[in-house]
Amino acid sequence: MNRSSRYHAGGRQAADLALASPVASAATRQARMSSLVATIIVGSAALAGGIIEINPARAQTDTVAMTPPSCETYQRERPRGGPREQLSQLFGLSIYRWEEADYARYRGLLLACKRTLADFRADLTAPQWETIVDNGVADLKAYTGYVNRLGEPMASQRGLRPRHDQPDPTFAFEALSCDRFSQASIGAWARGGAPGYGPEAPFGVPVSAWAYEVWRAFENRVIACGRQSGSPAEADADWMRAVVVGAEGRAVGEIRQARQEANARATKLDGILGRLAETEQLSAADDLVAALQAAEALAAAGPKLGPADEARVAAARARVTERLRTARGAEAQAWERDRPAREARARQQEEELAGLQRQNRERAAEAAAERDRATQIEAERQADTRAQAERQAAEAEAQRQRDEARRAAERQAQEKADAETAARLQREDQARLATDPCNKIEMRRQLMGAVNAMDRVRFGGRKLLDLTDGRTLPVEPSSARSCLFVADWSSGQRALVTITVRKNSFGDDLIEVSPF
């Protein structure tokens, strides 16, 4: 049957292909399908790898290792090939979890057991058989998704190997009949994927467990069942692979959320069980009660645990409760056994307390007498201090009075000397005024007339009424004379003015008044 005859819509095929875009012809569909599969298969591993989330608190350190069977067991259980998933049981590890070392062990087994295997022919040389084995290993790697359709390694998207206490969900699809796998059921993945399964576990596998290798096992099961089906569309491996990859892309967000919730529940469960496990080292009832209360607080917070986890918590809590009951019984018995010794210790403590109280009273009396003596000594010391302070204060007052009398006499003498000096200076000043040319009446009248004859705008309309106490100032050039006067202005103001008479370049007198 050629490829173009496989793609026809009729009966069951019409319903199964409802999620795909319609095509105009078989040739067009075949060309588009080849391109679609080549593109989606290459990116499917990265897409699935994006939803792999690892909880550091539950790091998988206790991983599963595959164990190759003997040549006889392998020849007996797998004489002529068969489903590749059969290798998972023979080697004790799902083929979707194999690493490079596991493929090397598988290759080594085939090379070592070649003469016991039904596929080995006597006319095959060692290099030929090695080539056949290498091709088989390469096909198995592509089948499991260890490499993509282009032979590129996909180790970064595969995630961690399972622990001993973690079931491998890739075995689940082999238990389902092929009538569960169709394009319609794959499209209904989020609703359970098949009749009888709910949205929390499509095809019987929890949403949080749909990692890269689960999708590859699911894809292989879908393709294998499609080949057994009478539907040409479902029998086409590339077409069904594209359908699975499309469902995988649509499920990314839902898987990520489910994994986060599962990690949160696992972390909560580990915290509760860890706190309850700590009670194995405890024996006191109070410590056990505190551990139970802490576990109850952890159980009340965070996401709700599943029924199986709740049962584990309840069993651990029951063990702690029983341990608490035993501890309380043991403490009650020990309390009764220790009663006579406890009463003897109480009497001894009362006697010791009475003795201590008596000693305390004696020490208190001695301390009170010592305080009285210290108070008396302090009072005597304070009296001596006050008397000495009074004497010093009297001496200081007498000295202050003597100092004030001395300063008053010195002040009077200074004032008298200052008065005499002022009188002498005034007499000398008057004598200088009498002989100063600027103080001559003729000079004062002459300068006052010269100033009043100037432009009165400069003086704001004021006029000099009188000039007194004229003094000659130092002459700068030989042709200038400056006099300092006490001036009375017509505005009623009295101020000092300097009047300077200069010769200009023409020999005329110039009058300068400062300030105006």
mmCIF file of N, CA, C and O in Angstrom, residues 66-69 74 77-78 81-96 98 103 106 109-110 136-137 140-141 143-144 171:
data_model
loop_
_atom_site.group_PDB
_atom_site.id
_atom_site.type_symbol
_atom_site.label_atom_id
_atom_site.label_comp_id
_atom_site.label_asym_id
_atom_site.label_seq_id
_atom_site.Cartn_x
_atom_site.Cartn_y
_atom_site.Cartn_z
ATOM 1 N N MET A 66 20.651 -0.625 35.766
ATOM 2 C CA MET A 66 20.220 -1.802 35.030
ATOM 3 C C MET A 66 21.207 -2.952 35.251
ATOM 4 O O MET A 66 22.400 -2.740 35.501
ATOM 5 N N THR A 67 20.691 -4.143 35.202
ATOM 6 C CA THR A 67 21.508 -5.356 35.413
ATOM 7 C C THR A 67 21.322 -6.269 34.209
ATOM 8 O O THR A 67 20.232 -6.829 34.006
ATOM 9 N N PRO A 68 22.348 -6.449 33.366
ATOM 10 C CA PRO A 68 22.184 -7.316 32.187
ATOM 11 C C PRO A 68 21.930 -8.768 32.604
ATOM 12 O O PRO A 68 22.529 -9.278 33.561
ATOM 13 N N PRO A 69 21.027 -9.466 31.904
ATOM 14 C CA PRO A 69 20.786 -10.876 32.230
ATOM 15 C C PRO A 69 21.911 -11.757 31.655
ATOM 16 O O PRO A 69 22.791 -11.294 30.934
ATOM 17 N N TYR A 74 18.643 -14.221 28.277
ATOM 18 C CA TYR A 74 18.304 -13.336 27.178
ATOM 19 C C TYR A 74 17.861 -14.136 25.957
ATOM 20 O O TYR A 74 16.870 -13.782 25.295
ATOM 21 N N GLU A 77 14.278 -15.646 26.775
ATOM 22 C CA GLU A 77 13.177 -14.699 26.892
ATOM 23 C C GLU A 77 12.964 -13.885 25.609
ATOM 24 O O GLU A 77 11.869 -13.391 25.360
ATOM 25 N N ARG A 78 13.997 -13.713 24.829
ATOM 26 C CA ARG A 78 13.892 -12.856 23.644
ATOM 27 C C ARG A 78 14.580 -13.532 22.451
ATOM 28 O O ARG A 78 15.587 -13.042 21.937
ATOM 29 N N GLY A 81 13.548 -11.276 18.973
ATOM 30 C CA GLY A 81 13.154 -9.873 19.132
ATOM 31 C C GLY A 81 11.851 -9.741 19.877
ATOM 32 O O GLY A 81 11.677 -10.312 20.952
ATOM 33 N N GLY A 82 10.912 -8.993 19.325
ATOM 34 C CA GLY A 82 9.654 -8.724 19.997
ATOM 35 C C GLY A 82 9.582 -7.255 20.404
ATOM 36 O O GLY A 82 10.412 -6.432 20.001
ATOM 37 N N PRO A 83 8.590 -6.884 21.214
ATOM 38 C CA PRO A 83 8.479 -5.471 21.637
ATOM 39 C C PRO A 83 9.743 -5.013 22.373
ATOM 40 O O PRO A 83 10.291 -5.731 23.202
ATOM 41 N N ARG A 84 10.190 -3.842 22.018
ATOM 42 C CA ARG A 84 11.405 -3.356 22.667
ATOM 43 C C ARG A 84 11.194 -3.144 24.169
ATOM 44 O O ARG A 84 12.152 -3.186 24.943
ATOM 45 N N GLU A 85 9.968 -2.869 24.597
ATOM 46 C CA GLU A 85 9.707 -2.685 26.025
ATOM 47 C C GLU A 85 10.041 -3.937 26.823
ATOM 48 O O GLU A 85 10.194 -3.864 28.051
ATOM 49 N N GLN A 86 10.137 -5.112 26.157
ATOM 50 C CA GLN A 86 10.506 -6.342 26.848
ATOM 51 C C GLN A 86 11.908 -6.217 27.463
ATOM 52 O O GLN A 86 12.218 -6.860 28.466
ATOM 53 N N LEU A 87 12.773 -5.368 26.875
ATOM 54 C CA LEU A 87 14.112 -5.161 27.427
ATOM 55 C C LEU A 87 14.061 -4.537 28.814
ATOM 56 O O LEU A 87 14.978 -4.723 29.610
ATOM 57 N N SER A 88 12.990 -3.788 29.109
ATOM 58 C CA SER A 88 12.891 -3.164 30.431
ATOM 59 C C SER A 88 12.840 -4.218 31.523
ATOM 60 O O SER A 88 13.488 -4.087 32.573
ATOM 61 N N GLN A 89 12.040 -5.316 31.296
ATOM 62 C CA GLN A 89 11.976 -6.382 32.294
ATOM 63 C C GLN A 89 13.268 -7.200 32.319
ATOM 64 O O GLN A 89 13.733 -7.603 33.390
ATOM 65 N N LEU A 90 13.849 -7.434 31.165
ATOM 66 C CA LEU A 90 15.056 -8.262 31.125
ATOM 67 C C LEU A 90 16.244 -7.588 31.826
ATOM 68 O O LEU A 90 17.060 -8.262 32.474
ATOM 69 N N PHE A 91 16.333 -6.272 31.704
ATOM 70 C CA PHE A 91 17.474 -5.561 32.279
ATOM 71 C C PHE A 91 17.139 -4.869 33.605
ATOM 72 O O PHE A 91 17.992 -4.211 34.188
ATOM 73 N N GLY A 92 15.895 -4.973 34.056
ATOM 74 C CA GLY A 92 15.526 -4.410 35.354
ATOM 75 C C GLY A 92 15.424 -2.898 35.368
ATOM 76 O O GLY A 92 15.417 -2.300 36.453
ATOM 77 N N LEU A 93 15.369 -2.250 34.234
ATOM 78 C CA LEU A 93 15.253 -0.795 34.166
ATOM 79 C C LEU A 93 14.586 -0.422 32.853
ATOM 80 O O LEU A 93 14.928 -0.952 31.801
ATOM 81 N N SER A 94 13.603 0.485 32.941
ATOM 82 C CA SER A 94 12.895 0.914 31.742
ATOM 83 C C SER A 94 13.885 1.427 30.700
ATOM 84 O O SER A 94 14.799 2.184 31.008
ATOM 85 N N ILE A 95 13.682 1.011 29.470
ATOM 86 C CA ILE A 95 14.597 1.438 28.405
ATOM 87 C C ILE A 95 14.550 2.952 28.214
ATOM 88 O O ILE A 95 15.488 3.529 27.661
ATOM 89 N N TYR A 96 13.491 3.600 28.663
ATOM 90 C CA TYR A 96 13.381 5.042 28.525
ATOM 91 C C TYR A 96 14.231 5.778 29.556
ATOM 92 O O TYR A 96 14.321 7.006 29.514
ATOM 93 N N TRP A 98 17.482 4.515 30.228
ATOM 94 C CA TRP A 98 18.852 4.075 30.003
ATOM 95 C C TRP A 98 19.742 5.274 29.706
ATOM 96 O O TRP A 98 19.351 6.236 29.033
ATOM 97 N N TYR A 103 23.430 1.573 27.602
ATOM 98 C CA TYR A 103 23.485 1.126 26.207
ATOM 99 C C TYR A 103 24.788 0.384 25.938
ATOM 100 O O TYR A 103 24.828 -0.565 25.141
ATOM 101 N N TYR A 106 24.282 -3.111 27.217
ATOM 102 C CA TYR A 106 23.418 -3.839 26.281
ATOM 103 C C TYR A 106 24.226 -4.269 25.044
ATOM 104 O O TYR A 106 24.129 -5.425 24.588
ATOM 105 N N LEU A 109 26.511 -7.116 25.950
ATOM 106 C CA LEU A 109 25.804 -8.399 26.072
ATOM 107 C C LEU A 109 25.576 -9.013 24.692
ATOM 108 O O LEU A 109 25.803 -10.222 24.488
ATOM 109 N N LEU A 110 25.124 -8.213 23.726
ATOM 110 C CA LEU A 110 24.859 -8.740 22.390
ATOM 111 C C LEU A 110 26.147 -9.241 21.728
ATOM 112 O O LEU A 110 26.142 -10.262 21.027
ATOM 113 N N GLY A 136 21.470 -1.776 15.751
ATOM 114 C CA GLY A 136 20.362 -2.049 16.666
ATOM 115 C C GLY A 136 20.367 -1.118 17.861
ATOM 116 O O GLY A 136 19.308 -0.641 18.305
ATOM 117 N N VAL A 137 21.547 -0.844 18.405
ATOM 118 C CA VAL A 137 21.635 0.083 19.545
ATOM 119 C C VAL A 137 21.217 1.487 19.117
ATOM 120 O O VAL A 137 20.505 2.190 19.852
ATOM 121 N N LEU A 140 17.513 1.610 18.894
ATOM 122 C CA LEU A 140 16.915 1.649 20.223
ATOM 123 C C LEU A 140 17.031 3.047 20.836
ATOM 124 O O LEU A 140 16.094 3.532 21.498
ATOM 125 N N LYS A 141 18.160 3.721 20.623
ATOM 126 C CA LYS A 141 18.313 5.080 21.141
ATOM 127 C C LYS A 141 17.299 6.021 20.518
ATOM 128 O O LYS A 141 16.715 6.872 21.220
ATOM 129 N N TYR A 143 14.432 5.062 19.250
ATOM 130 C CA TYR A 143 13.115 4.603 19.702
ATOM 131 C C TYR A 143 12.774 5.185 21.068
ATOM 132 O O TYR A 143 11.627 5.603 21.323
ATOM 133 N N THR A 144 13.753 5.211 21.997
ATOM 134 C CA THR A 144 13.504 5.675 23.370
ATOM 135 C C THR A 144 13.616 7.179 23.511
ATOM 136 O O THR A 144 13.300 7.718 24.586
ATOM 137 N N PHE A 171 5.975 1.890 32.175
ATOM 138 C CA PHE A 171 5.427 0.542 32.023
ATOM 139 C C PHE A 171 3.907 0.548 31.898
ATOM 140 O O PHE A 171 3.306 -0.455 31.502
#
